[in-house]
Structure formats: C-alpha cells, structure tokens
XYZ file of N, CA and C in Angstrom:
795
model
N 109.949 -34.951 21.506
C 110.146 -33.540 21.115
C 110.660 -33.491 19.684
N 110.096 -32.562 18.872
C 110.526 -32.414 17.491
C 111.436 -31.215 17.371
N 112.144 -31.172 16.273
C 113.022 -30.043 15.999
C 112.174 -28.828 15.672
N 112.272 -27.777 16.452
C 111.455 -26.594 16.258
C 111.712 -25.886 14.946
N 112.783 -26.214 14.238
C 113.097 -25.549 12.989
C 112.938 -26.458 11.783
N 112.245 -27.605 11.939
C 111.953 -28.443 10.787
C 111.249 -27.598 9.727
N 111.557 -27.839 8.446
C 111.034 -26.999 7.386
C 109.520 -27.118 7.288
N 108.851 -25.976 7.146
C 107.411 -25.930 6.955
C 107.067 -24.795 6.019
N 105.775 -24.592 5.773
C 105.367 -23.498 4.896
C 105.774 -22.154 5.496
N 105.550 -22.012 6.804
C 106.008 -20.828 7.536
C 107.043 -21.280 8.548
N 108.200 -20.625 8.545
C 109.299 -21.085 9.397
C 110.000 -19.911 10.067
N 110.279 -20.059 11.346
C 111.068 -19.090 12.097
C 112.335 -19.781 12.576
N 113.461 -19.102 12.429
C 114.743 -19.634 12.908
C 115.471 -18.564 13.721
N 115.659 -18.848 14.984
C 116.456 -17.972 15.843
C 115.947 -16.545 15.923
N 114.620 -16.379 15.992
C 114.047 -15.030 16.020
C 114.197 -14.406 17.405
N 114.726 -13.178 17.424
C 114.871 -12.404 18.644
C 114.164 -11.063 18.479
N 113.612 -10.546 19.575
C 113.021 -9.214 19.549
C 113.369 -8.498 20.835
N 114.070 -7.363 20.697
C 114.458 -6.549 21.837
C 113.757 -5.194 21.745
N 113.282 -4.709 22.875
C 112.791 -3.348 22.988
C 113.728 -2.629 23.945
N 114.732 -1.975 23.397
C 115.780 -1.403 24.233
C 116.533 -2.525 24.937
N 116.559 -2.475 26.258
C 117.250 -3.518 27.023
C 116.318 -4.680 27.393
N 115.034 -4.570 27.013
C 114.056 -5.613 27.342
C 114.071 -6.693 26.260
N 114.249 -7.933 26.683
C 114.240 -9.061 25.743
C 112.822 -9.626 25.706
N 112.101 -9.351 24.620
C 110.726 -9.834 24.487
C 110.683 -11.259 23.955
N 111.575 -11.579 23.021
C 111.676 -12.927 22.466
C 113.145 -13.282 22.319
N 113.479 -14.517 22.632
C 114.863 -14.950 22.563
C 114.978 -16.295 21.873
N 115.586 -16.298 20.681
C 115.930 -17.528 19.950
C 114.707 -18.429 19.723
N 113.660 -17.868 19.127
C 112.436 -18.621 18.853
C 112.533 -19.290 17.487
N 112.347 -20.600 17.458
C 112.379 -21.362 16.207
C 111.235 -22.369 16.196
N 110.448 -22.349 15.140
C 109.451 -23.391 14.911
C 108.952 -23.266 13.480
N 108.253 -24.285 13.019
C 107.731 -24.301 11.652
C 106.276 -24.727 11.673
N 105.515 -24.220 10.718
C 104.098 -24.538 10.606
C 103.826 -25.093 9.218
N 103.252 -26.278 9.167
C 102.892 -26.917 7.906
C 101.478 -26.531 7.506
N 101.191 -26.614 6.217
C 99.821 -26.503 5.761
C 99.076 -27.759 6.189
N 97.831 -27.608 6.605
C 97.039 -28.755 7.027
C 97.352 -29.225 8.427
N 97.855 -28.340 9.289
C 98.099 -28.698 10.687
C 97.686 -27.547 11.598
N 97.394 -27.897 12.839
C 97.147 -26.904 13.878
C 98.355 -26.908 14.804
N 99.030 -25.784 14.839
C 100.225 -25.641 15.666
C 99.880 -24.680 16.801
N 99.837 -25.175 18.010
C 99.458 -24.363 19.162
C 100.680 -23.702 19.782
N 100.584 -22.404 19.992
C 101.582 -21.677 20.768
C 101.000 -21.463 22.150
N 101.576 -22.136 23.118
C 101.055 -22.110 24.482
C 101.982 -21.314 25.392
N 101.385 -20.498 26.215
C 102.170 -19.748 27.177
C 101.271 -18.886 28.023
N 101.693 -18.636 29.251
C 100.908 -17.804 30.153
C 101.150 -16.334 29.829
N 100.507 -15.438 30.575
C 100.719 -14.009 30.383
C 102.200 -13.671 30.540
N 102.713 -12.856 29.618
C 104.113 -12.483 29.662
C 105.041 -13.466 28.982
N 104.466 -14.476 28.313
C 105.302 -15.494 27.668
C 105.897 -15.020 26.352
N 105.340 -13.938 25.784
C 105.838 -13.442 24.504
C 104.894 -13.700 23.345
N 103.694 -14.190 23.635
C 102.753 -14.533 22.566
C 102.347 -13.303 21.750
N 102.053 -12.200 22.421
C 101.600 -10.997 21.716
C 102.692 -10.440 20.807
N 103.924 -10.428 21.293
C 105.036 -9.943 20.473
C 105.222 -10.832 19.254
N 105.104 -12.125 19.443
C 105.271 -13.057 18.330
C 104.175 -12.862 17.279
N 102.939 -12.635 17.729
C 101.850 -12.356 16.794
C 102.191 -11.138 15.938
N 102.677 -10.080 16.576
C 102.961 -8.848 15.851
C 104.088 -9.019 14.842
N 105.050 -9.879 15.145
C 106.123 -10.145 14.190
C 105.593 -10.942 12.999
N 104.795 -11.978 13.276
C 104.263 -12.804 12.201
C 103.270 -12.048 11.317
N 102.571 -11.069 11.899
C 101.563 -10.336 11.129
C 102.103 -9.054 10.512
N 103.389 -8.757 10.698
C 103.994 -7.609 10.044
C 103.905 -6.304 10.804
N 103.437 -6.337 12.054
C 103.372 -5.113 12.854
C 104.777 -4.723 13.331
N 105.549 -5.695 13.817
C 106.935 -5.485 14.219
C 107.846 -6.340 13.330
N 109.061 -5.887 13.173
C 110.082 -6.725 12.565
C 110.944 -7.332 13.654
N 111.510 -8.507 13.424
C 112.401 -9.092 14.432
C 113.703 -8.307 14.526
N 114.298 -8.298 15.712
C 115.607 -7.670 15.863
C 116.660 -8.466 15.108
N 116.529 -9.790 15.154
C 117.421 -10.674 14.395
C 116.711 -12.007 14.199
N 117.288 -12.844 13.354
C 116.679 -14.124 13.037
C 116.082 -14.125 11.639
N 115.519 -15.246 11.265
C 115.029 -15.429 9.902
C 113.595 -15.946 9.899
N 112.779 -15.379 9.016
C 111.425 -15.863 8.770
C 111.330 -16.213 7.292
N 110.767 -17.370 6.990
C 110.598 -17.754 5.590
C 109.188 -18.257 5.352
N 108.698 -18.017 4.144
C 107.385 -18.477 3.700
C 107.582 -19.251 2.407
N 107.138 -20.504 2.391
C 107.289 -21.383 1.226
C 108.747 -21.440 0.765
N 109.664 -21.467 1.730
C 111.083 -21.594 1.423
C 111.785 -20.304 1.062
N 111.063 -19.190 1.031
C 111.648 -17.900 0.658
C 111.751 -16.998 1.880
N 112.933 -16.457 2.104
C 113.143 -15.568 3.238
C 112.336 -14.286 3.063
N 111.659 -13.862 4.134
C 110.815 -12.664 4.063
C 111.101 -11.759 5.251
N 110.753 -10.486 5.087
C 110.809 -9.513 6.167
C 109.611 -8.590 5.971
N 108.535 -8.856 6.699
C 107.311 -8.090 6.523
C 107.484 -6.670 7.052
N 107.187 -5.688 6.192
C 107.262 -4.290 6.606
C 105.916 -3.753 7.066
N 104.856 -4.536 6.829
C 103.516 -4.086 7.200
C 102.577 -5.285 7.221
N 101.417 -5.154 7.883
C 100.425 -6.235 7.850
C 99.965 -6.562 6.430
N 99.926 -5.577 5.551
C 99.525 -5.836 4.162
C 100.490 -6.787 3.486
N 101.778 -6.650 3.749
C 102.759 -7.557 3.144
C 102.567 -8.979 3.655
N 102.251 -9.109 4.941
C 101.994 -10.452 5.480
C 100.764 -11.062 4.827
N 99.709 -10.273 4.661
C 98.496 -10.763 4.006
C 98.771 -11.175 2.568
N 99.599 -10.404 1.888
C 99.928 -10.723 0.493
C 100.658 -12.052 0.368
N 101.329 -12.482 1.453
C 102.022 -13.769 1.441
C 101.161 -14.880 2.045
N 99.892 -14.571 2.331
C 98.970 -15.596 2.818
C 98.953 -15.775 4.320
N 99.508 -14.810 5.070
C 99.525 -14.896 6.531
C 98.453 -13.951 7.074
N 97.373 -14.492 7.603
C 96.258 -13.679 8.102
C 96.108 -13.867 9.600
N 95.924 -12.761 10.303
C 95.783 -12.795 11.754
C 94.368 -12.409 12.156
N 93.751 -13.241 12.984
C 92.430 -12.946 13.531
C 92.626 -12.611 15.004
N 92.465 -11.322 15.328
C 92.696 -10.861 16.692
C 91.462 -11.084 17.562
N 91.641 -10.919 18.857
C 90.543 -11.140 19.801
C 89.367 -10.219 19.541
N 89.639 -8.972 19.121
C 88.527 -8.036 18.888
C 87.843 -8.273 17.548
N 88.441 -9.150 16.703
C 87.856 -9.621 15.444
C 87.702 -8.548 14.361
N 87.909 -7.283 14.674
C 87.828 -6.194 13.688
C 86.510 -6.209 12.929
N 85.409 -6.405 13.644
C 84.086 -6.364 13.038
C 83.318 -5.150 13.556
N 82.329 -4.711 12.774
C 81.477 -3.581 13.164
C 80.100 -4.133 13.500
N 79.721 -4.149 14.773
C 78.486 -4.821 15.198
C 77.223 -4.355 14.485
N 77.144 -3.071 14.122
C 75.917 -2.549 13.521
C 75.838 -2.796 12.014
N 76.940 -3.215 11.414
C 76.927 -3.530 9.984
C 76.489 -4.967 9.766
N 76.041 -5.257 8.551
C 75.573 -6.602 8.227
C 76.729 -7.582 8.159
N 76.386 -8.860 8.200
C 77.393 -9.915 8.060
C 78.122 -9.766 6.735
N 77.367 -9.573 5.659
C 77.972 -9.473 4.331
C 78.895 -8.267 4.222
N 78.482 -7.131 4.784
C 79.318 -5.929 4.699
C 80.606 -6.109 5.497
N 80.511 -6.740 6.671
C 81.707 -7.035 7.449
C 82.617 -8.012 6.717
N 82.023 -8.981 6.039
C 82.812 -9.984 5.330
C 83.695 -9.327 4.268
N 83.158 -8.329 3.571
C 83.889 -7.696 2.466
C 84.466 -6.332 2.833
N 84.507 -5.996 4.117
C 84.925 -4.662 4.523
C 86.274 -4.281 3.916
N 86.287 -3.171 3.179
C 87.506 -2.707 2.524
C 87.754 -3.340 1.175
N 86.973 -4.370 0.824
C 87.144 -5.059 -0.466
C 85.787 -5.268 -1.140
N 84.889 -4.316 -0.982
C 83.525 -4.463 -1.455
C 83.465 -4.524 -2.981
N 82.837 -5.564 -3.537
C 82.663 -5.646 -4.991
C 81.553 -4.701 -5.452
N 81.711 -4.153 -6.643
C 80.712 -3.223 -7.160
C 80.258 -3.633 -8.555
N 79.129 -3.107 -8.945
C 78.607 -3.275 -10.299
C 78.207 -1.900 -10.819
N 78.121 -1.786 -12.144
C 77.767 -0.515 -12.740
C 78.972 0.401 -12.900
N 78.749 1.517 -13.609
C 79.826 2.475 -13.857
C 79.382 3.885 -13.506
N 80.389 4.725 -13.272
C 80.130 6.133 -13.034
C 79.145 6.359 -11.904
N 78.171 7.248 -12.110
C 77.205 7.559 -11.050
C 76.272 6.406 -10.717
N 76.252 5.370 -11.575
C 75.398 4.206 -11.342
C 76.144 3.074 -10.622
N 77.406 3.341 -10.290
C 78.194 2.312 -9.606
C 77.661 2.099 -8.193
N 77.515 0.828 -7.821
C 76.935 0.501 -6.509
C 77.467 -0.835 -6.017
N 77.260 -1.099 -4.744
C 77.708 -2.371 -4.174
C 76.927 -3.522 -4.780
N 77.624 -4.618 -5.013
C 76.980 -5.827 -5.542
C 76.467 -6.650 -4.363
N 75.327 -6.243 -3.831
C 74.788 -6.878 -2.630
C 74.440 -8.350 -2.853
N 73.942 -8.696 -4.020
C 73.583 -10.097 -4.279
C 74.811 -10.992 -4.146
N 75.910 -10.568 -4.760
C 77.153 -11.348 -4.676
C 77.680 -11.380 -3.246
N 77.644 -10.251 -2.559
C 78.152 -10.173 -1.189
C 77.356 -11.071 -0.244
N 76.034 -11.005 -0.345
C 75.189 -11.827 0.529
C 75.381 -13.314 0.249
N 75.404 -13.660 -1.028
C 75.543 -15.069 -1.412
C 76.903 -15.627 -0.981
N 77.961 -14.870 -1.214
C 79.312 -15.336 -0.889
C 79.508 -15.476 0.614
N 79.060 -14.480 1.373
C 79.212 -14.545 2.828
C 78.517 -15.775 3.384
N 77.323 -16.039 2.911
C 76.581 -17.196 3.409
C 77.267 -18.501 3.015
N 77.731 -18.597 1.771
C 78.379 -19.823 1.306
C 79.685 -20.084 2.045
N 80.495 -19.042 2.233
C 81.794 -19.229 2.875
C 81.658 -19.591 4.348
N 80.673 -19.022 5.020
C 80.458 -19.399 6.416
C 79.901 -20.810 6.522
N 79.092 -21.215 5.543
C 78.578 -22.587 5.532
C 79.719 -23.588 5.382
N 80.741 -23.232 4.599
C 81.889 -24.119 4.432
C 82.631 -24.335 5.755
N 82.524 -23.360 6.656
C 83.171 -23.476 7.955
C 82.238 -24.075 9.001
N 81.022 -24.458 8.558
C 80.113 -25.158 9.459
C 79.072 -24.295 10.137
N 78.920 -23.037 9.713
C 77.940 -22.124 10.306
C 76.900 -21.747 9.259
N 75.651 -22.088 9.514
C 74.548 -21.759 8.607
C 73.854 -20.506 9.138
N 74.199 -19.360 8.575
C 73.598 -18.104 9.032
C 72.200 -17.958 8.452
N 71.319 -17.339 9.228
C 69.926 -17.193 8.806
C 69.781 -16.187 7.676
N 70.468 -15.053 7.806
C 70.317 -13.975 6.837
C 71.605 -13.159 6.821
N 72.343 -13.127 5.713
C 73.597 -12.372 5.661
C 73.405 -10.871 5.798
N 72.144 -10.417 5.788
C 71.867 -8.985 5.954
C 71.717 -8.597 7.416
N 71.686 -9.578 8.307
C 71.521 -9.262 9.719
C 72.802 -8.666 10.287
N 72.657 -7.863 11.324
C 73.808 -7.191 11.931
C 74.724 -8.203 12.611
N 76.015 -7.957 12.516
C 76.992 -8.841 13.152
C 76.782 -8.889 14.663
N 76.275 -7.801 15.224
C 76.043 -7.761 16.665
C 75.038 -8.782 17.154
N 74.252 -9.356 16.244
C 73.276 -10.381 16.632
C 73.885 -11.775 16.681
N 75.123 -11.911 16.215
C 75.776 -13.220 16.198
C 76.382 -13.552 17.560
N 76.530 -14.849 17.821
C 77.222 -15.290 19.029
C 78.726 -15.101 18.854
N 79.455 -15.245 19.951
C 80.909 -15.108 19.883
C 81.538 -16.113 18.940
N 81.058 -17.351 18.968
C 81.596 -18.379 18.081
C 81.307 -18.086 16.626
N 80.111 -17.557 16.341
C 79.748 -17.225 14.957
C 80.579 -16.053 14.441
N 80.897 -15.112 15.313
C 81.751 -13.995 14.890
C 83.161 -14.487 14.567
N 83.649 -15.424 15.373
C 84.954 -16.024 15.056
C 84.912 -16.700 13.698
N 83.814 -17.394 13.424
C 83.659 -18.060 12.132
C 83.689 -17.049 10.999
N 83.000 -15.933 11.171
C 82.994 -14.885 10.154
C 84.412 -14.393 9.870
N 85.165 -14.103 10.925
C 86.527 -13.589 10.753
C 87.424 -14.613 10.072
N 87.280 -15.881 10.426
C 88.102 -16.932 9.827
C 87.698 -17.163 8.374
N 86.378 -17.244 8.112
C 85.897 -17.461 6.744
C 86.333 -16.320 5.829
N 86.316 -15.100 6.343
C 86.758 -13.933 5.568
C 88.234 -14.058 5.194
N 89.061 -14.444 6.158
C 90.492 -14.588 5.889
C 90.754 -15.671 4.857
N 90.045 -16.789 4.980
C 90.229 -17.897 4.036
C 89.804 -17.482 2.632
N 88.665 -16.803 2.524
C 88.144 -16.390 1.218
C 89.128 -15.488 0.482
N 89.836 -14.647 1.223
C 90.743 -13.707 0.583
C 92.181 -14.223 0.513
N 92.327 -15.545 0.573
C 93.602 -16.151 0.211
C 94.534 -16.550 1.326
N 94.074 -16.571 2.570
C 94.960 -16.965 3.670
C 95.382 -18.421 3.523
N 96.649 -18.687 3.772
C 97.163 -20.046 3.835
C 97.568 -20.421 5.252
N 97.959 -19.409 6.011
C 98.262 -19.583 7.435
C 97.344 -18.658 8.221
N 96.580 -19.220 9.148
C 95.708 -18.442 10.022
C 96.346 -18.339 11.399
N 96.520 -17.121 11.884
C 97.007 -16.903 13.241
C 95.812 -16.479 14.077
N 95.435 -17.301 15.037
C 94.262 -17.037 15.865
C 94.713 -16.647 17.269
N 94.423 -15.403 17.634
C 94.865 -14.845 18.904
C 93.817 -15.098 19.981
N 94.056 -16.089 20.826
C 93.164 -16.408 21.950
C 91.690 -16.431 21.520
N 91.329 -17.230 20.499
C 89.964 -17.169 19.954
C 88.890 -17.680 20.897
N 89.257 -18.433 21.932
C 88.251 -18.999 22.839
C 88.266 -18.356 24.221
N 89.091 -17.321 24.418
C 89.320 -16.821 25.775
C 88.077 -16.215 26.411
N 87.223 -15.574 25.615
C 86.056 -14.897 26.191
C 84.764 -15.670 25.957
N 84.867 -16.950 25.605
C 83.701 -17.733 25.243
C 83.355 -18.770 26.307
N 82.059 -19.110 26.377
C 81.619 -20.200 27.232
C 81.964 -21.539 26.615
N 81.607 -22.600 27.310
C 81.973 -23.952 26.877
C 81.403 -24.271 25.493
N 80.127 -23.981 25.276
C 79.500 -24.320 23.998
C 80.117 -23.532 22.847
N 80.258 -22.207 23.023
C 80.804 -21.393 21.949
C 82.274 -21.715 21.694
N 83.018 -22.067 22.737
C 84.406 -22.478 22.540
C 84.470 -23.750 21.699
N 83.548 -24.670 21.933
C 83.522 -25.909 21.138
C 83.203 -25.620 19.679
N 82.365 -24.604 19.426
C 82.076 -24.198 18.049
C 83.348 -23.719 17.364
N 84.119 -22.894 18.049
C 85.351 -22.364 17.472
C 86.363 -23.475 17.231
N 86.456 -24.436 18.147
C 87.396 -25.545 17.959
C 87.015 -26.377 16.738
N 85.718 -26.553 16.506
C 85.285 -27.262 15.297
C 85.656 -26.480 14.038
N 85.538 -25.160 14.098
C 85.910 -24.324 12.962
C 87.404 -24.442 12.681
N 88.214 -24.478 13.733
C 89.655 -24.641 13.575
C 89.971 -25.979 12.904
N 89.305 -27.035 13.364
C 89.514 -28.358 12.760
C 89.077 -28.366 11.297
N 88.009 -27.648 10.989
C 87.530 -27.582 9.608
C 88.526 -26.823 8.727
N 89.111 -25.754 9.263
C 90.130 -25.014 8.507
C 91.327 -25.909 8.195
N 91.738 -26.709 9.168
C 92.833 -27.655 8.935
C 92.478 -28.646 7.839
N 91.232 -29.148 7.859
C 90.819 -30.140 6.858
C 90.769 -29.541 5.459
N 90.681 -28.213 5.373
C 90.692 -27.538 4.077
C 92.110 -27.211 3.626
N 93.111 -27.658 4.384
C 94.500 -27.508 3.968
C 95.204 -26.272 4.475
N 94.600 -25.557 5.405
C 95.249 -24.380 5.952
C 96.146 -24.760 7.121
N 97.166 -23.964 7.333
C 97.945 -24.074 8.545
C 97.366 -23.114 9.566
N 97.173 -23.581 10.783
C 96.574 -22.751 11.831
C 97.546 -22.615 12.990
N 97.849 -21.373 13.363
C 98.618 -21.106 14.573
C 97.610 -20.673 15.623
N 97.372 -21.537 16.575
C 96.365 -21.326 17.616
C 97.092 -20.865 18.869
N 96.949 -19.583 19.194
C 97.653 -19.002 20.329
C 96.709 -18.948 21.519
N 97.110 -19.563 22.618
C 96.226 -19.655 23.775
C 97.031 -19.941 25.035
N 96.382 -19.737 26.165
C 96.965 -20.162 27.437
C 96.128 -21.287 28.045
N 95.086 -21.725 27.315
C 94.158 -22.737 27.826
C 94.490 -24.111 27.238
N 95.109 -24.943 28.044
C 95.500 -26.276 27.594
C 94.294 -27.099 27.167
N 93.187 -26.956 27.877
C 92.011 -27.781 27.611
C 91.358 -27.433 26.279
N 91.551 -26.213 25.804
C 91.062 -25.843 24.485
C 92.063 -26.247 23.406
N 93.333 -26.138 23.702
C 94.361 -26.416 22.705
C 94.509 -27.909 22.400
N 94.474 -28.721 23.435
C 94.858 -30.122 23.272
C 93.969 -30.902 22.287
N 92.650 -30.719 22.284
C 91.826 -31.537 21.381
C 92.111 -31.321 19.896
N 92.546 -30.116 19.498
C 92.711 -29.832 18.069
C 94.164 -29.768 17.623
N 95.100 -29.754 18.555
C 96.503 -29.517 18.210
C 97.140 -30.725 17.539
N 98.035 -30.455 16.598
C 98.927 -31.471 16.046
C 100.314 -31.358 16.671
N 100.729 -30.101 16.886
C 102.009 -29.847 17.549
C 101.861 -28.656 18.485
N 102.770 -28.604 19.453
C 102.800 -27.516 20.425
C 104.184 -26.875 20.437
N 104.204 -25.563 20.539
C 105.424 -24.866 20.901
C 105.134 -24.135 22.206
N 105.941 -24.406 23.211
C 105.725 -23.860 24.546
C 106.604 -22.623 24.742
N 105.978 -21.521 25.158
C 106.706 -20.285 25.415
C 106.677 -19.963 26.905
N 107.799 -19.460 27.396
C 107.889 -19.047 28.792
C 108.854 -17.876 28.884
N 108.310 -16.707 29.236
C 109.112 -15.498 29.408
C 109.972 -15.197 28.187
N 109.356 -15.319 27.017
C 110.024 -14.962 25.779
C 110.935 -16.015 25.213
N 111.005 -17.163 25.847
C 111.867 -18.240 25.367
C 111.032 -19.477 25.039
N 111.534 -20.272 24.127
C 110.849 -21.503 23.758
C 111.309 -22.652 24.642
N 110.336 -23.414 25.157
C 110.657 -24.624 25.906
C 110.717 -25.830 24.988
N 110.495 -25.606 23.693
C 110.578 -26.694 22.725
C 109.291 -26.848 21.934
N 109.389 -27.588 20.840
C 108.242 -27.936 20.011
C 108.012 -29.433 20.116
N 106.757 -29.833 20.342
C 106.425 -31.215 20.635
C 105.273 -31.696 19.755
N 105.392 -32.924 19.288
C 104.256 -33.558 18.637
C 103.246 -33.973 19.696
N 101.974 -33.909 19.361
C 100.940 -34.247 20.333
C 101.115 -35.672 20.868
N 101.519 -36.573 19.998
C 101.684 -37.973 20.410
C 102.758 -38.138 21.478
N 103.680 -37.165 21.555
C 104.791 -37.254 22.508
C 104.555 -36.454 23.781
N 103.387 -35.820 23.879
C 103.184 -34.893 24.986
C 101.792 -35.064 25.589
N 101.666 -35.868 26.664
C 100.367 -36.021 27.334
C 99.861 -34.684 27.865
N 98.550 -34.572 28.026
C 97.943 -33.325 28.486
C 98.528 -32.862 29.829
N 98.752 -33.807 30.754
C 99.299 -33.437 32.057
C 100.685 -32.814 31.934
N 101.456 -33.324 30.979
C 102.804 -32.787 30.776
C 102.746 -31.375 30.194
N 101.768 -31.113 29.338
C 101.583 -29.766 28.797
C 101.301 -28.787 29.938
N 100.395 -29.184 30.827
C 100.056 -28.335 31.969
C 101.286 -28.077 32.836
N 102.075 -29.103 33.044
C 103.271 -28.970 33.877
C 104.272 -28.011 33.252
N 104.476 -28.126 31.942
C 105.419 -27.243 31.260
C 104.953 -25.793 31.314
N 103.645 -25.586 31.132
C 103.122 -24.225 31.173
C 103.252 -23.615 32.563
N 103.119 -24.451 33.567
C 103.207 -23.960 34.941
C 104.646 -23.822 35.410
N 105.576 -24.210 34.565
C 106.970 -24.097 34.942
C 107.530 -25.348 35.585
N 106.736 -26.446 35.558
C 107.255 -27.720 36.020
C 107.482 -27.761 37.518
N 108.571 -27.212 37.970
C 108.931 -27.270 39.386
C 107.885 -26.552 40.248
N 107.388 -25.402 39.773
C 106.388 -24.661 40.540
C 105.143 -25.496 40.766
N 104.719 -26.236 39.730
C 103.533 -27.070 39.856
C 103.774 -28.199 40.860
N 104.926 -28.832 40.786
C 105.248 -29.926 41.700
C 105.279 -29.420 43.144
N 105.898 -28.226 43.343
C 105.956 -27.650 44.688
C 104.561 -27.335 45.211
N 103.680 -26.833 44.331
C 102.324 -26.511 44.742
C 101.565 -27.778 45.142
N 101.704 -28.840 44.338
C 101.030 -30.096 44.666
C 101.493 -30.634 46.011
N 102.795 -30.558 46.267
C 103.333 -31.032 47.545
C 102.791 -30.199 48.700
N 102.693 -28.870 48.477
C 102.181 -27.988 49.521
C 100.723 -28.294 49.835
N 99.910 -28.529 48.788
C 98.496 -28.823 48.994
C 98.317 -30.143 49.734
N 99.126 -31.145 49.393
C 99.033 -32.438 50.074
C 99.392 -32.308 51.550
N 100.393 -31.494 51.832
C 100.788 -31.315 53.230
C 99.698 -30.601 54.022
N 98.966 -29.693 53.357
C 97.879 -28.986 54.016
C 96.725 -29.940 54.330
N 96.521 -30.935 53.426
C 95.438 -31.907 53.639
C 95.676 -32.787 54.862
N 96.937 -32.971 55.217
C 97.266 -33.857 56.338
C 97.215 -33.135 57.685
N 97.088 -31.799 57.637
C 97.042 -31.042 58.897
C 95.739 -31.232 59.628
C-alpha cells in the first residue's frame, strides 16, 4: 500500500464533502502523476460521482485541500478546472450525434477564417485536425465530415478524449468509459487510455469493473461508502484482492462459504 497523499501533479489531502447531515466523502487523499493511470474503484454509492464533481469544479469540497502542480486550488467552475488542465469525459460524452466529427471536436471553440460578413468556419483546418488527433489516439476515421452518430461507442470515447488532449488537458478524468460497451469496444477504450498515458497524461479512470481497470492501472484508490480504503500500487495488489476489497472483504468471504455449503447439500 502506498501513501495516498504522496505528491503528484494533482493531489487531494483530507477532502470532505457534506450535503447537510449526509457525508458524501470523508477524508479522501490521493495523488495522480503525469504519465500514469490511477483507477478509482468503488461500487454504487462509493462516492465516485461526488468526487468527479469536485475534481471537475462542479462542487467545492466542504474541507480539505486540492493542489495542481504544487499550487493550492479551489475550482469555482468547470471552466477553472479546464484552465488548469483538468478535463472530465462523462459517460454521455457531450457529443451531438447529428453533427460531424469535426464539428463535435471543436464545439464551442470553432476556428474561423475571413472577416466581417465573409467570416466562416475553417472547415479544412477542423477536418484535418480532428482526423490527425484521433489518429494519434489510435483511431483512423474514414471521413471527419461523417456524423458522430455513425461512430461506435469506443470511437466516440476516442473523440472525447482526443478533444480534451488537443485543448490542453494534462489530467483526464474518465467517468465509467467502458460501462456501456461490449468486450471489443471496451478493449478499444482501454488501448486509448494506455495511449494517453504514453503521451504523458495523467488518467483518472473511474469504474466499478475490476476486469477493465486492472490491465491498464498503475495505482488504485479504493472507495467504499465515501471513504478511502487506501491507495495501492498494482504490483502490491493482485486482481483477486482488488475484487475482495471492492466487495467489502468479509461479505465476499461469507458468500463464498455460503455457496460452498450449498454445494455439499
């Protein structure tokens, strides 16, 4: 087990979040380095969604400290988090299916050419850039003018990740990116995550699926009912132990004993 507060590019120390009398997060500490995949694992109700909102600037912590590149920060909005290089890719991906790949890639940041009444979108630059940036993530799109709705789930994830990287993300927060995907498309997304790491980004991979997390993870932080069970290096945590921690340890052991007793009946 590693110290959850070891210094990293993005660091949380003793973060708490209360909603009235409800404790959503309690004393959460961990750090994320550039060039690593840090998995946040936890079942439903573990506090993953609340933590995403704090890291992306939707909520502020009730108490505790967040720092980026050694500087203490308090994000007042998602824009402030983006300005510090923290980009969140949500499950819905924030894409418009009927718009082209290139238009989705630059949505809200469309480059233009010309002046006055002759000002127009720079489609050549948009198409070329979208195709090049997705190729860097390992996806060769046929035509950047095609509608996003024609892409597979894995390709849409690639688009969202490539867009975040292009606009300066240093830390990618991926919210359950493989949850609605089949085996093949999930493997595509895992390759994209590994490619992002190889490009020097820090990736926070939030999931409840151990089998998706384990192949790409460098470190794990385990969440249970808003509390951290610790941060672990992959080398120190076999896959079976990850499953046991997520299941609550004792509950899993009791279930195994119960199933064995049923087999003997």
